[in-house]
Every structure is written in C-alpha cells, then in structure tokens.
Short mmCIF file of C-alpha atoms and ligand atoms in Angstrom, two decimals:
data_model
loop_
_atom_site.label_atom_id
_atom_site.label_comp_id
_atom_site.label_asym_id
_atom_site.label_seq_id
_atom_site.Cartn_x
_atom_site.Cartn_y
_atom_site.Cartn_z
CA MET A 1 114.75 113.62 101.06
CA ARG A 2 115.83 109.99 101.06
CA ARG A 3 116.45 108.52 97.60
CA VAL A 4 116.47 104.83 96.70
CA TYR A 5 117.39 103.63 93.21
CA LEU A 6 115.60 100.45 92.19
CA ASP A 7 115.66 100.81 88.41
CA ASN A 8 118.88 98.95 87.67
CA ALA A 9 117.39 97.04 84.74
CA ALA A 10 117.04 100.40 82.96
CA THR A 11 120.56 101.52 83.75
CA THR A 12 123.09 101.41 86.58
CA MET A 13 125.40 103.75 88.42
CA VAL A 14 128.91 103.91 86.98
CA ARG A 15 131.28 102.58 89.63
CA PRO A 16 133.84 105.08 90.93
CA GLU A 17 136.66 102.66 89.97
CA VAL A 18 135.30 102.65 86.42
CA VAL A 19 135.25 106.45 86.21
CA GLU A 20 138.79 106.40 87.57
CA ALA A 21 139.94 103.93 84.90
CA MET A 22 138.34 105.99 82.12
CA LEU A 23 139.69 109.43 83.06
CA PRO A 24 143.25 109.09 81.69
CA TYR A 25 141.78 108.11 78.31
CA PHE A 26 140.17 111.56 78.07
CA SER A 27 143.06 113.63 79.31
CA GLU A 28 146.27 111.75 78.65
CA PHE A 29 145.85 108.76 76.33
CA TYR A 30 143.59 110.60 73.92
CA GLY A 31 145.31 109.54 70.71
CA ASN A 32 143.47 107.91 67.85
CA PRO A 33 144.31 104.20 68.14
CA SER A 34 144.75 104.01 64.34
CA SER A 35 147.46 106.68 64.21
CA LEU A 36 151.20 105.96 64.15
CA HIS A 37 152.71 107.53 67.24
CA SER A 38 153.06 107.02 70.97
CA TYR A 39 149.69 108.66 71.76
CA ALA A 40 148.05 106.17 69.43
CA ARG A 41 149.91 103.26 70.99
CA ASP A 42 148.73 104.26 74.48
CA ALA A 43 145.13 104.35 73.29
CA TYR A 44 145.55 101.14 71.33
CA ARG A 45 146.90 99.38 74.40
CA GLY A 46 143.75 100.32 76.36
CA LEU A 47 141.59 99.02 73.54
CA ASP A 48 143.57 95.81 73.22
CA GLU A 49 143.48 95.04 76.93
CA ALA A 50 139.76 95.79 77.07
CA ARG A 51 139.13 93.32 74.27
CA LYS A 52 141.08 90.62 76.12
CA THR A 53 139.12 91.28 79.32
CA VAL A 54 135.76 90.95 77.55
CA ALA A 55 136.89 87.81 75.70
CA GLU A 56 138.00 86.22 78.95
CA ALA A 57 134.67 87.03 80.63
CA LEU A 58 132.73 85.34 77.81
CA ASN A 59 135.24 82.50 77.25
CA CYS A 60 136.14 83.39 73.65
CA ARG A 61 139.07 84.88 71.74
CA SER A 62 139.67 88.60 71.61
CA GLU A 63 139.40 88.56 67.79
CA GLU A 64 135.78 87.53 68.30
CA ILE A 65 134.87 90.75 70.17
CA ILE A 66 133.60 93.86 68.37
CA PHE A 67 132.94 97.02 70.33
CA THR A 68 129.65 98.76 69.56
CA GLY A 69 127.56 101.72 70.65
CA GLY A 70 125.46 99.63 73.07
CA GLY A 71 122.78 96.97 73.27
CA SER A 72 120.34 98.28 70.68
CA GLU A 73 123.11 98.76 68.15
CA GLY A 74 124.44 95.24 68.73
CA ASP A 75 120.99 93.71 68.26
CA ASN A 76 120.34 95.72 65.08
CA MET A 77 123.77 94.84 63.72
CA VAL A 78 123.28 91.09 64.22
CA LEU A 79 119.72 90.83 62.89
CA ARG A 80 120.26 92.92 59.78
CA GLY A 81 123.80 91.68 59.17
CA ILE A 82 123.04 87.96 59.44
CA ALA A 83 119.84 88.25 57.36
CA HIS A 84 121.85 89.93 54.62
CA ALA A 85 124.94 87.71 54.72
CA TYR A 86 122.92 84.47 54.72
CA ARG A 87 120.11 85.54 52.38
CA LYS A 88 120.98 82.77 49.91
CA LYS A 89 120.11 80.19 52.57
CA GLY A 90 116.75 81.82 53.36
CA ARG A 91 115.08 84.63 55.24
CA HIS A 92 113.44 82.84 58.16
CA ILE A 93 114.33 84.08 61.66
CA ILE A 94 113.10 82.63 64.95
CA THR A 95 112.70 84.78 68.05
CA SER A 96 110.51 84.98 71.14
CA ALA A 97 107.51 87.20 71.83
CA VAL A 98 109.20 88.71 74.90
CA GLU A 99 112.39 90.13 73.37
CA HIS A 100 113.54 93.68 73.98
CA HIS A 101 112.19 96.18 71.45
CA ALA A 102 115.69 96.50 69.97
CA VAL A 103 115.11 92.98 68.63
CA LEU A 104 111.33 92.99 68.08
CA HIS A 105 111.06 96.34 66.34
CA THR A 106 114.07 95.58 64.13
CA LEU A 107 112.54 92.27 63.05
CA GLN A 108 109.15 93.89 62.45
CA ALA A 109 110.81 96.52 60.26
CA MET A 110 112.67 93.78 58.36
CA GLU A 111 109.37 91.96 57.76
CA ARG A 112 107.83 95.15 56.34
CA GLU A 113 110.88 95.58 54.11
CA GLY A 114 110.42 92.02 52.85
CA ILE A 115 113.87 90.86 53.96
CA ALA A 116 112.78 88.56 56.80
CA GLU A 117 110.04 86.15 57.69
CA VAL A 118 109.83 85.87 61.46
CA SER A 119 108.42 83.26 63.85
CA TYR A 120 107.67 84.82 67.24
CA LEU A 121 107.64 81.90 69.67
CA PRO A 122 105.00 82.22 72.39
CA VAL A 123 106.10 81.95 76.03
CA ASP A 124 104.56 80.19 79.01
CA GLU A 125 103.11 81.93 82.06
CA TYR A 126 106.65 82.53 83.39
CA GLY A 127 107.99 84.03 80.18
CA LEU A 128 109.92 80.92 79.15
CA VAL A 129 110.59 79.52 75.69
CA THR A 130 111.76 75.90 75.47
CA ALA A 131 114.45 74.35 73.30
CA GLY A 132 111.73 72.01 72.00
CA GLN A 133 109.76 74.98 70.65
CA VAL A 134 112.87 76.24 68.88
CA LEU A 135 113.56 72.80 67.40
CA GLU A 136 110.02 72.56 66.09
CA ALA A 137 110.21 76.02 64.50
CA ILE A 138 113.49 75.47 62.65
CA ARG A 139 113.06 75.11 58.86
CA PRO A 140 115.52 74.50 56.03
CA ASP A 141 115.45 78.25 55.30
CA THR A 142 116.03 79.35 58.93
CA VAL A 143 119.10 81.56 59.09
CA LEU A 144 119.04 82.72 62.70
CA VAL A 145 117.57 82.02 66.13
CA SER A 146 117.59 85.07 68.41
CA ILE A 147 116.46 84.41 71.98
CA MET A 148 117.35 86.69 74.88
CA PHE A 149 119.42 85.36 77.78
CA ALA A 150 117.37 86.98 80.53
CA ASN A 151 114.29 89.14 80.28
CA ASN A 152 114.64 92.82 81.18
CA GLU A 153 111.12 93.17 82.56
CA VAL A 154 110.40 90.02 84.53
CA GLY A 155 113.94 88.66 84.96
CA THR A 156 113.17 85.19 83.59
CA ILE A 157 116.33 83.34 82.53
CA MET A 158 115.89 81.41 79.27
CA PRO A 159 117.27 77.85 78.75
CA VAL A 160 120.06 79.26 76.60
CA GLU A 161 122.34 76.24 76.82
CA GLU A 162 119.61 73.87 75.58
CA ILE A 163 118.58 76.26 72.81
CA GLY A 164 122.23 76.61 71.79
CA ALA A 165 122.58 72.83 71.58
CA VAL A 166 119.51 72.54 69.35
CA CYS A 167 120.75 75.29 67.03
CA ARG A 168 124.21 73.76 66.78
CA GLU A 169 122.75 70.35 65.99
CA LYS A 170 120.56 71.85 63.26
CA GLY A 171 123.32 74.05 61.87
CA VAL A 172 121.44 77.29 62.55
CA LEU A 173 123.16 80.39 63.94
CA PHE A 174 122.20 81.34 67.49
CA HIS A 175 122.21 84.92 68.77
CA THR A 176 121.37 85.90 72.32
CA ASP A 177 120.67 89.39 73.65
CA ALA A 178 122.56 88.96 76.92
CA VAL A 179 122.36 92.61 77.97
CA GLN A 180 120.67 91.71 81.29
CA ALA A 181 122.85 88.66 81.92
CA VAL A 182 126.50 89.51 81.27
CA GLY A 183 128.23 90.56 84.47
CA HIS A 184 125.32 89.29 86.57
CA ILE A 185 125.06 85.54 85.94
CA PRO A 186 127.49 83.08 84.33
CA VAL A 187 127.69 83.33 80.53
CA ASP A 188 129.98 81.03 78.53
CA VAL A 189 129.66 81.27 74.76
CA GLN A 190 131.47 77.98 74.11
CA ARG A 191 129.67 75.82 76.62
CA MET A 192 126.33 77.36 75.60
CA ASN A 193 126.96 77.09 71.82
CA ILE A 194 126.32 80.78 71.27
CA ASP A 195 127.36 82.18 67.87
CA LEU A 196 126.52 85.83 68.45
CA LEU A 197 125.95 87.73 71.70
CA THR A 198 125.03 91.31 72.55
CA LEU A 199 126.08 93.11 75.74
CA ALA A 200 125.94 96.72 76.97
CA ALA A 201 128.20 98.32 79.59
CA HIS A 202 125.62 100.53 81.30
CA LYS A 203 123.68 97.53 82.61
CA PHE A 204 126.65 96.46 84.75
CA HIS A 205 127.99 99.70 86.21
CA GLY A 206 129.83 100.78 83.07
CA PRO A 207 129.23 103.87 80.91
CA LYS A 208 126.28 104.38 78.54
CA GLY A 209 126.57 104.27 74.76
CA VAL A 210 129.12 101.46 74.61
CA GLY A 211 128.70 97.73 74.25
CA ALA A 212 130.21 94.69 72.64
CA LEU A 213 129.28 91.95 70.27
CA TYR A 214 130.68 88.45 70.32
CA VAL A 215 130.85 87.04 66.81
CA LYS A 216 132.08 83.46 66.63
CA LYS A 217 135.00 82.96 64.28
CA GLY A 218 133.72 81.93 60.84
CA VAL A 219 130.32 83.64 61.20
CA ARG A 220 129.86 86.13 58.36
CA LEU A 221 128.79 89.50 59.66
CA PRO A 222 128.98 92.39 57.17
CA ALA A 223 129.93 95.96 58.06
CA PHE A 224 127.15 97.77 59.90
CA ILE A 225 128.76 101.18 59.75
CA VAL A 226 130.97 101.75 56.73
CA GLY A 227 133.97 104.06 56.73
CA GLY A 228 137.36 103.35 58.27
CA GLY A 229 138.49 99.83 58.94
CA GLN A 230 137.94 99.82 62.69
CA GLU A 231 136.64 96.75 64.54
CA ARG A 232 137.78 94.40 61.79
CA ASN A 233 135.84 96.35 59.16
CA LYS A 234 132.54 95.63 60.90
CA ARG A 235 131.90 98.90 62.70
CA ALA A 236 133.69 101.91 61.30
CA GLY A 237 134.41 105.05 63.30
CA THR A 238 137.10 106.12 65.73
CA GLU A 239 136.74 103.88 68.74
CA ASN A 240 135.14 105.18 71.95
CA VAL A 241 138.34 104.39 73.84
CA PRO A 242 137.35 105.79 77.27
CA GLY A 243 133.98 104.04 77.03
CA ILE A 244 135.54 100.74 75.98
CA VAL A 245 138.10 100.92 78.79
CA GLY A 246 135.23 101.64 81.20
CA LEU A 247 133.23 98.71 79.86
CA ALA A 248 136.14 96.34 80.45
CA LYS A 249 136.89 97.69 83.92
CA ALA A 250 133.24 97.37 84.93
CA LEU A 251 133.03 93.84 83.53
CA SER A 252 136.19 92.63 85.25
CA LEU A 253 134.92 93.96 88.60
CA GLN A 254 131.56 92.26 88.05
CA MET A 255 133.26 88.96 87.21
CA GLU A 256 135.45 89.15 90.29
CA HIS A 257 132.50 89.55 92.68
CA MET A 258 129.70 87.87 90.74
CA GLU A 259 129.02 84.99 93.13
CA GLU A 260 128.96 87.03 96.34
CA ASN A 261 126.99 89.89 94.79
CA ALA A 262 124.41 87.50 93.36
CA GLN A 263 123.98 85.80 96.74
CA ARG A 264 123.51 89.11 98.53
CA MET A 265 121.05 90.45 95.97
CA LEU A 266 119.14 87.19 95.99
CA CYS A 267 118.53 87.61 99.72
CA LEU A 268 117.32 91.17 99.24
CA ARG A 269 115.21 90.14 96.24
CA ASP A 270 113.50 87.39 98.17
CA LYS A 271 112.96 89.64 101.17
CA LEU A 272 111.21 92.10 98.88
CA ILE A 273 109.20 89.37 97.11
CA VAL A 274 108.00 87.86 100.40
CA GLY A 275 107.49 91.27 102.02
CA ILE A 276 105.24 92.58 99.24
CA LYS A 277 103.23 89.36 99.07
CA SER A 278 102.59 89.33 102.82
CA SER A 279 101.71 93.02 103.20
CA ILE A 280 99.65 93.72 100.06
CA PRO A 281 96.61 91.65 99.03
CA ASP A 282 95.78 90.84 95.38
CA VAL A 283 99.31 90.84 94.01
CA LYS A 284 100.90 88.43 91.57
CA LEU A 285 104.61 87.84 91.08
CA ASN A 286 105.47 88.05 87.38
CA GLY A 287 108.25 85.90 85.98
CA HIS A 288 109.70 82.60 87.10
CA PRO A 289 110.09 82.03 90.86
CA LYS A 290 113.49 80.29 90.49
CA LEU A 291 114.85 80.80 86.95
CA ARG A 292 115.13 84.49 87.66
CA LEU A 293 117.78 87.21 87.71
CA PRO A 294 119.02 87.75 91.27
CA ASN A 295 118.09 91.44 91.17
CA ASN A 296 114.59 91.41 89.68
CA VAL A 297 111.22 91.81 91.39
CA ASN A 298 108.13 92.30 89.22
CA TYR A 299 104.64 92.35 90.65
CA SER A 300 101.21 92.94 89.22
CA ILE A 301 99.27 94.92 91.76
CA ARG A 302 95.63 94.59 90.88
CA PHE A 303 93.06 97.39 90.59
CA ILE A 304 95.59 100.19 90.08
CA GLU A 305 97.76 101.61 87.30
CA GLY A 306 101.51 101.02 87.43
CA GLU A 307 102.12 104.67 86.51
CA SER A 308 100.29 105.98 89.57
CA ILE A 309 102.38 103.71 91.83
CA LEU A 310 105.54 105.07 90.18
CA LEU A 311 104.46 108.66 90.82
CA MET A 312 103.75 107.98 94.48
CA LEU A 313 106.99 106.05 94.93
CA ASP A 314 108.87 108.91 93.29
CA LEU A 315 107.30 111.35 95.77
CA ASN A 316 108.91 109.17 98.42
CA GLY A 317 112.27 109.17 96.66
CA ILE A 318 112.00 105.64 95.31
CA ALA A 319 112.94 105.10 91.66
CA ALA A 320 111.14 102.11 90.12
CA SER A 321 109.67 101.14 86.77
CA SER A 322 106.37 99.83 85.48
CA GLY A 323 108.02 97.56 82.93
CA SER A 324 110.62 98.63 80.43
CA ALA A 325 111.68 102.26 80.31
CA CYS A 326 110.69 102.37 76.66
CA THR A 327 107.06 101.42 77.27
CA SER A 328 106.56 103.45 80.42
CA GLY A 329 106.09 106.55 78.27
CA SER A 330 103.08 105.03 76.56
CA LEU A 331 99.80 103.68 77.84
CA ASP A 332 100.12 100.30 76.15
CA PRO A 333 100.69 97.53 78.68
CA SER A 334 103.92 95.60 78.43
CA HIS A 335 104.16 93.14 75.50
CA VAL A 336 106.06 90.81 77.82
CA LEU A 337 103.28 90.60 80.42
CA LEU A 338 100.59 90.25 77.75
CA SER A 339 102.57 87.42 76.13
CA MET A 340 102.69 85.68 79.50
CA GLY A 341 98.89 85.62 79.48
CA LEU A 342 98.11 88.54 81.77
CA THR A 343 94.97 90.52 81.00
CA HIS A 344 95.36 94.19 80.01
CA GLU A 345 93.99 95.22 83.38
CA VAL A 346 96.45 93.13 85.40
CA ALA A 347 99.37 93.99 83.11
CA HIS A 348 98.65 97.71 83.61
CA GLY A 349 99.24 97.46 87.33
CA SER A 350 102.78 96.15 87.13
CA LEU A 351 105.72 97.34 89.18
CA ARG A 352 109.36 96.44 88.53
CA LEU A 353 111.97 96.89 91.24
CA THR A 354 115.53 96.01 90.21
CA MET A 355 118.44 96.07 92.63
CA SER A 356 122.21 96.32 92.34
CA GLU A 357 125.12 95.41 94.59
CA PHE A 358 124.83 98.93 95.96
CA THR A 359 121.30 98.28 97.26
CA THR A 360 121.14 97.91 101.04
CA GLU A 361 118.79 95.96 103.29
CA ASP A 362 117.82 99.25 104.87
CA GLU A 363 116.57 100.47 101.48
CA ILE A 364 114.49 97.33 101.02
CA ASP A 365 112.99 97.86 104.48
CA TYR A 366 112.15 101.44 103.49
CA VAL A 367 110.32 100.23 100.35
CA LEU A 368 108.39 97.68 102.40
CA GLU A 369 107.39 100.42 104.80
CA VAL A 370 106.34 102.95 102.14
CA LEU A 371 104.72 100.73 99.48
CA PRO A 372 101.73 99.13 101.31
CA PRO A 373 100.14 102.44 102.42
CA ILE A 374 100.64 103.84 98.90
CA ILE A 375 98.81 100.87 97.40
CA GLN A 376 96.03 101.17 99.98
CA ARG A 377 95.55 104.87 99.20
CA LEU A 378 95.49 104.29 95.45
CA ARG A 379 93.05 101.43 95.81
CA ASP A 380 90.77 103.50 98.01
CA MET A 381 90.57 105.99 95.13
CA SER A 382 90.21 103.35 92.41
CA PRO A 383 86.78 102.58 90.92
CA LEU A 384 88.23 99.26 89.75
CA TYR A 385 88.99 98.25 93.32
CA LYS A 386 85.43 98.99 94.54
CA LYS A 387 84.05 96.94 91.65
CA GLY A 388 86.48 94.11 92.35
CA GLU A 389 85.49 93.98 95.99
CA GLU A 390 81.77 93.67 95.32
C1 PLP B 1 118.84 97.72 77.94
C2 PLP B 1 118.61 96.59 77.01
C3 PLP B 1 118.85 96.72 75.63
C4 PLP B 1 119.26 98.02 75.00
O1 PLP B 1 120.56 98.40 75.35
P1 PLP B 1 121.03 99.91 75.11
O2 PLP B 1 122.47 99.90 75.51
O3 PLP B 1 120.19 100.76 76.00
O4 PLP B 1 120.83 100.22 73.67
C5 PLP B 1 118.67 95.62 74.82
N1 PLP B 1 118.26 94.45 75.33
C6 PLP B 1 118.02 94.28 76.64
C7 PLP B 1 117.58 92.95 77.16
C8 PLP B 1 118.18 95.35 77.53
O5 PLP B 1 117.91 95.18 78.81
#
C-alpha cells in the first residue's frame, strides 16, 4: 500500500547523510571525549565541530551551546534553572497560552511547588502574542519571558524579534522554544535579542533524544543534571557523541538548503490549503494565513472528530495528526485551538498535515484525492452533521 508521511511536526525522517555521518562515532570514534587518549580526541573533535556548526547556525559563540537530551529537556532546564538562579529578583514568569506542554506543564508544576508565579498571555484568533502584551505583563519581579518561536500545532510564527527587543529594554531574560523553527526558518539569537533558546534534532531530520540549548554568555544557568563536568558543568553525563554529530550534520544541511526547501514546501502547503478549502465545505484554516511555518496545514473540519479522520487516513496510508502527538492520545481538544477561541466541537475536528522537503507534489495530490470522500463518508454517519444541516 502507498504510504505518505505528513506528520513532520511530530518527528522527521533522519536523512541518509546524517546516518552516514553518525556511524563512525559508534564503531570507530567511540572514545569518551573526557578521556586522555587518541580515541577520546577523535570523539572530542566530533563534539567540538558540532558545537561550532550549531553556533554558526544560530549566530552565537560555541561556548554558548550546551547539548541536551532534546526539546523537552531543554525547556525544563531553562524554566527550572532560571527560576532558581534568579529567585532573589523574583518568581514571576511570562509565557503564552499556546506553548508546548514541555513548557506549560513544567510551569504548572512550578506553580504548584510555589517556586513560580506565571502569567499565561492569551493569544488572538491566529495564535499570536504581541510584544505589547509582553511589555504590559512585565513586572519588577519578572525573571523570565518564555514565548515559543513557532507553534507546533498551527504553525503560527510569533513576533520573536519584537518580543526580544522589549525584554532587552526591560532587562528581563528571554527564552524561546524554537524547536519548530530552527533549521526551517531564519533564527538569529543576536539580532532577535534571545538569551536562551531550545532546539531538538529530530524536528529537522536529525536523530531523536538529542538537542541543544543556547545560553547567552553571562546568563546564570545552574546544573540540571549533576555528576561529571560535561557541558560546562550544566548537564553532566557522557556526551551522546553520535547523536550530537548527527544533530550538527542535519542542521548544516538544513541551513544550506533552507531558502529553496522553504519555497518548495510553501507551494505544496498552499496547494493543500487551497485544495482542501475548495473541495470540502465547512472547514476553517487554523493559524495565521501568512505568519506561518512553510510546512504546516491545520484545518478544523466541522461535524466530525479529528481522531476518526486520522483512522481513515491511516487506512489509506496517510500519516497525519489531530494536533500535537501528546494530546492525540486523550479526548481533550487541543489547548492551542481552544486558546485561539475555537469551540470544543470545532477544536475536536482538527487535522494537522505537516510536510518536509521529502514531500512530493504527487503525495499532496493523493491526499487531495483521498480526503474529500473520507470527510463525506464520516459526515454522512455523523449525527452532528445532520443537526448542523437542519
Ligand atoms: C517537539 C517539540 C518539543 C519537544 O521536543 P522533544 O525533543 O520531543 O522533547 C518542544 N517544543 C516544541 C515546540 C516541539 O515541537
């Protein structure tokens, strides 16, 4: 059966060149980078070059890069670390209502523990937070602003540069969860006044379980994992050298082809957006029409459940999502869509299709051929649809 992968916001295929670059670090350069022999030096060299590659991609220094175990770990490390290191200044943290659960659930836990007081900024109908909202929310005891770069569900790109400028002016640290942005759209930590940034390799054709954190020089971030002195005493444990080398290889390939890949995906994205709108009645595009990741399509398809669309698509070999992978296991509608003002009923019928540079026009045509009859069949069976029609 034909298979089409359109769940790239959940994770991506590891590029063959990335696998190739990683392999010697399992079989040949397997030394512990902290040891004192040639095996160690080989491994250390891979680590060192990877750090330079990541620093160059973000426009920072390699000493400002810390390798982590992925996006969730990076987010946890920043939120808990900054709250602790700056507790004398205060415990107020500003974030948005549409963050990834790695940020939201961490902050909620910190509130329960009494170590943070959090302002969750509401978003507009497109999922946007403005720099003005951030400015208004900043207080003398605000220690951190954490606003994502681009949303993983609806693809909305936040005004990060403006928010960064506000934070810098007010002397408040600014963290951005850029897991969906790095390697896909331009990110420049200096120009955008970013103090801390989270990224994860598996969202840009690198391996899972490895990520990086940018920590601006001078920002105090305590050790998250204590033990050996790896990663400048901030994240102990023998480095995941093959994973880190894979992350860097994947990122450098993304950077090299970013413009052309984005243009190509944008065409496919818009073909899919227009195609769905013109062939299926009662649909609503979620997220911003323009300030949007080049690979994201998210529709609410009224009168049916997102999960039943996913099942039918899967029967046709199409891998999609009804929101974030974490919420698709539960029956609660997406917190992102609810924050954007959708009703529970409309939020329940959401479908996310996310492409990669490996997606072909032929695959998009296949989706546009298969999806409308699926929706028609599901609606014919839906009591909601009958009621809506009356
Ligand atoms: C995927 C994702 C994460 C979590 O990253 P993991 O590497 O899976 O832990 C965090 N934030 C955003 C925006 C994501 O898309």
